[in-house]
């Protein structure tokens, strides 16, 4: 079992940057693929980025490619999402999740954090 806690969200001006962190407890993240999803009011939760257990393979949604970067530090049991050039449409609650494959669907992941709010103002 693993518990995930997101942090680093906040309010920034459009064009600004934030770095989100996903920290694990109760187990090691090194054996899991980890992803980020986001959900804004009235919308479905959507895939943002994923990273393999080793960090050698990543996937990014087209909407964030070139702006966001996912990385991990297994020694610190933490996964990061660096978000640059933020747009108002990036505003959402961001969730991290862990699973056994580098998937893009909600049910690819077993363990979920509680989310952190990201707001990019215009």
GROMACS .gro file of C-alpha atoms in nm:
model
  122
    1UNK     CA    1   0.000   0.000   0.000
    2UNK     CA    2   0.112   0.352  -0.073
    3UNK     CA    3  -0.029   0.691   0.019
    4UNK     CA    4   0.027   0.992  -0.205
    5UNK     CA    5   0.020   1.361  -0.113
    6UNK     CA    6   0.034   1.640  -0.370
    7UNK     CA    7   0.173   1.984  -0.297
    8UNK     CA    8   0.296   2.293  -0.478
    9UNK     CA    9  -0.028   2.421  -0.622
   10UNK     CA   10  -0.129   2.782  -0.601
   11UNK     CA   11  -0.237   3.094  -0.784
   12UNK     CA   12  -0.013   3.227  -1.060
   13UNK     CA   13  -0.045   3.468  -1.348
   14UNK     CA   14  -0.089   3.323  -1.695
   15UNK     CA   15   0.254   3.261  -1.840
   16UNK     CA   16   0.400   3.177  -1.502
   17UNK     CA   17   0.529   2.850  -1.363
   18UNK     CA   18   0.462   2.608  -1.080
   19UNK     CA   19   0.622   2.283  -0.972
   20UNK     CA   20   0.396   2.021  -0.822
   21UNK     CA   21   0.525   1.744  -0.600
   22UNK     CA   22   0.379   1.402  -0.529
   23UNK     CA   23   0.528   1.247  -0.216
   24UNK     CA   24   0.469   0.888  -0.114
   25UNK     CA   25   0.445   0.721   0.224
   26UNK     CA   26   0.360   0.368   0.332
   27UNK     CA   27   0.563   0.227   0.046
   28UNK     CA   28   0.815   0.314  -0.220
   29UNK     CA   29   0.723   0.480  -0.548
   30UNK     CA   30   1.023   0.326  -0.720
   31UNK     CA   31   0.822   0.018  -0.822
   32UNK     CA   32   0.532   0.216  -0.965
   33UNK     CA   33   0.452   0.415  -1.271
   34UNK     CA   34   0.318   0.754  -1.163
   35UNK     CA   35   0.090   0.992  -1.345
   36UNK     CA   36  -0.076   1.329  -1.309
   37UNK     CA   37  -0.441   1.389  -1.390
   38UNK     CA   38  -0.636   1.710  -1.358
   39UNK     CA   39  -0.999   1.801  -1.316
   40UNK     CA   40  -1.169   2.137  -1.349
   41UNK     CA   41  -1.527   2.211  -1.239
   42UNK     CA   42  -1.783   2.050  -1.465
   43UNK     CA   43  -1.526   1.852  -1.661
   44UNK     CA   44  -1.402   1.496  -1.664
   45UNK     CA   45  -1.073   1.413  -1.503
   46UNK     CA   46  -0.813   1.417  -1.780
   47UNK     CA   47  -0.468   1.273  -1.826
   48UNK     CA   48  -0.175   1.513  -1.805
   49UNK     CA   49   0.150   1.318  -1.779
   50UNK     CA   50   0.295   0.983  -1.673
   51UNK     CA   51   0.637   0.843  -1.594
   52UNK     CA   52   0.769   0.488  -1.573
   53UNK     CA   53   0.909   0.334  -1.257
   54UNK     CA   54   1.266   0.412  -1.364
   55UNK     CA   55   1.192   0.757  -1.502
   56UNK     CA   56   1.325   0.655  -1.842
   57UNK     CA   57   0.990   0.676  -2.022
   58UNK     CA   58   0.732   0.953  -2.008
   59UNK     CA   59   0.400   1.040  -2.169
   60UNK     CA   60   0.249   1.385  -2.200
   61UNK     CA   61  -0.092   1.500  -2.310
   62UNK     CA   62  -0.085   1.701  -2.631
   63UNK     CA   63  -0.236   1.996  -2.448
   64UNK     CA   64   0.068   2.030  -2.222
   65UNK     CA   65   0.349   1.899  -2.440
   66UNK     CA   66   0.629   2.151  -2.464
   67UNK     CA   67   0.514   2.328  -2.147
   68UNK     CA   68   0.503   2.061  -1.875
   69UNK     CA   69   0.770   1.815  -1.770
   70UNK     CA   70   0.728   1.511  -1.547
   71UNK     CA   71   1.023   1.375  -1.352
   72UNK     CA   72   1.094   1.167  -1.046
   73UNK     CA   73   1.347   1.123  -0.771
   74UNK     CA   74   1.309   0.771  -0.641
   75UNK     CA   75   1.561   0.831  -0.362
   76UNK     CA   76   1.323   1.097  -0.228
   77UNK     CA   77   1.012   0.893  -0.308
   78UNK     CA   78   0.876   1.190  -0.500
   79UNK     CA   79   0.744   1.268  -0.848
   80UNK     CA   80   0.736   1.621  -0.988
   81UNK     CA   81   0.536   1.806  -1.248
   82UNK     CA   82   0.706   2.120  -1.371
   83UNK     CA   83   0.446   2.346  -1.532
   84UNK     CA   84   0.568   2.636  -1.743
   85UNK     CA   85   0.382   2.888  -1.959
   86UNK     CA   86   0.063   2.826  -1.766
   87UNK     CA   87  -0.265   2.911  -1.933
   88UNK     CA   88  -0.604   2.982  -1.777
   89UNK     CA   89  -0.727   2.652  -1.919
   90UNK     CA   90  -0.468   2.473  -1.705
   91UNK     CA   91  -0.668   2.573  -1.398
   92UNK     CA   92  -0.778   2.255  -1.223
   93UNK     CA   93  -0.723   2.030  -0.928
   94UNK     CA   94  -0.418   1.819  -1.006
   95UNK     CA   95  -0.398   1.462  -0.880
   96UNK     CA   96  -0.110   1.219  -0.879
   97UNK     CA   97  -0.163   0.845  -0.899
   98UNK     CA   98   0.048   0.529  -0.896
   99UNK     CA   99   0.004   0.205  -1.085
  100UNK     CA  100   0.182  -0.082  -1.253
  101UNK     CA  101   0.177   0.044  -1.612
  102UNK     CA  102   0.241   0.379  -1.778
  103UNK     CA  103  -0.120   0.431  -1.881
  104UNK     CA  104  -0.341   0.725  -1.969
  105UNK     CA  105  -0.670   0.603  -1.823
  106UNK     CA  106  -0.803   0.651  -1.472
  107UNK     CA  107  -0.832   0.279  -1.408
  108UNK     CA  108  -0.466   0.224  -1.498
  109UNK     CA  109  -0.381   0.359  -1.153
  110UNK     CA  110  -0.456   0.211  -0.815
  111UNK     CA  111  -0.340   0.472  -0.566
  112UNK     CA  112  -0.449   0.835  -0.571
  113UNK     CA  113  -0.365   1.151  -0.385
  114UNK     CA  114  -0.616   1.411  -0.267
  115UNK     CA  115  -0.518   1.674  -0.521
  116UNK     CA  116  -0.374   2.023  -0.520
  117UNK     CA  117  -0.538   2.331  -0.672
  118UNK     CA  118  -0.367   2.511  -0.958
  119UNK     CA  119  -0.509   2.842  -1.076
  120UNK     CA  120  -0.365   3.040  -1.366
  121UNK     CA  121  -0.525   3.381  -1.388
  122UNK     CA  122  -0.561   3.584  -1.705
   0.00000   0.00000   0.00000
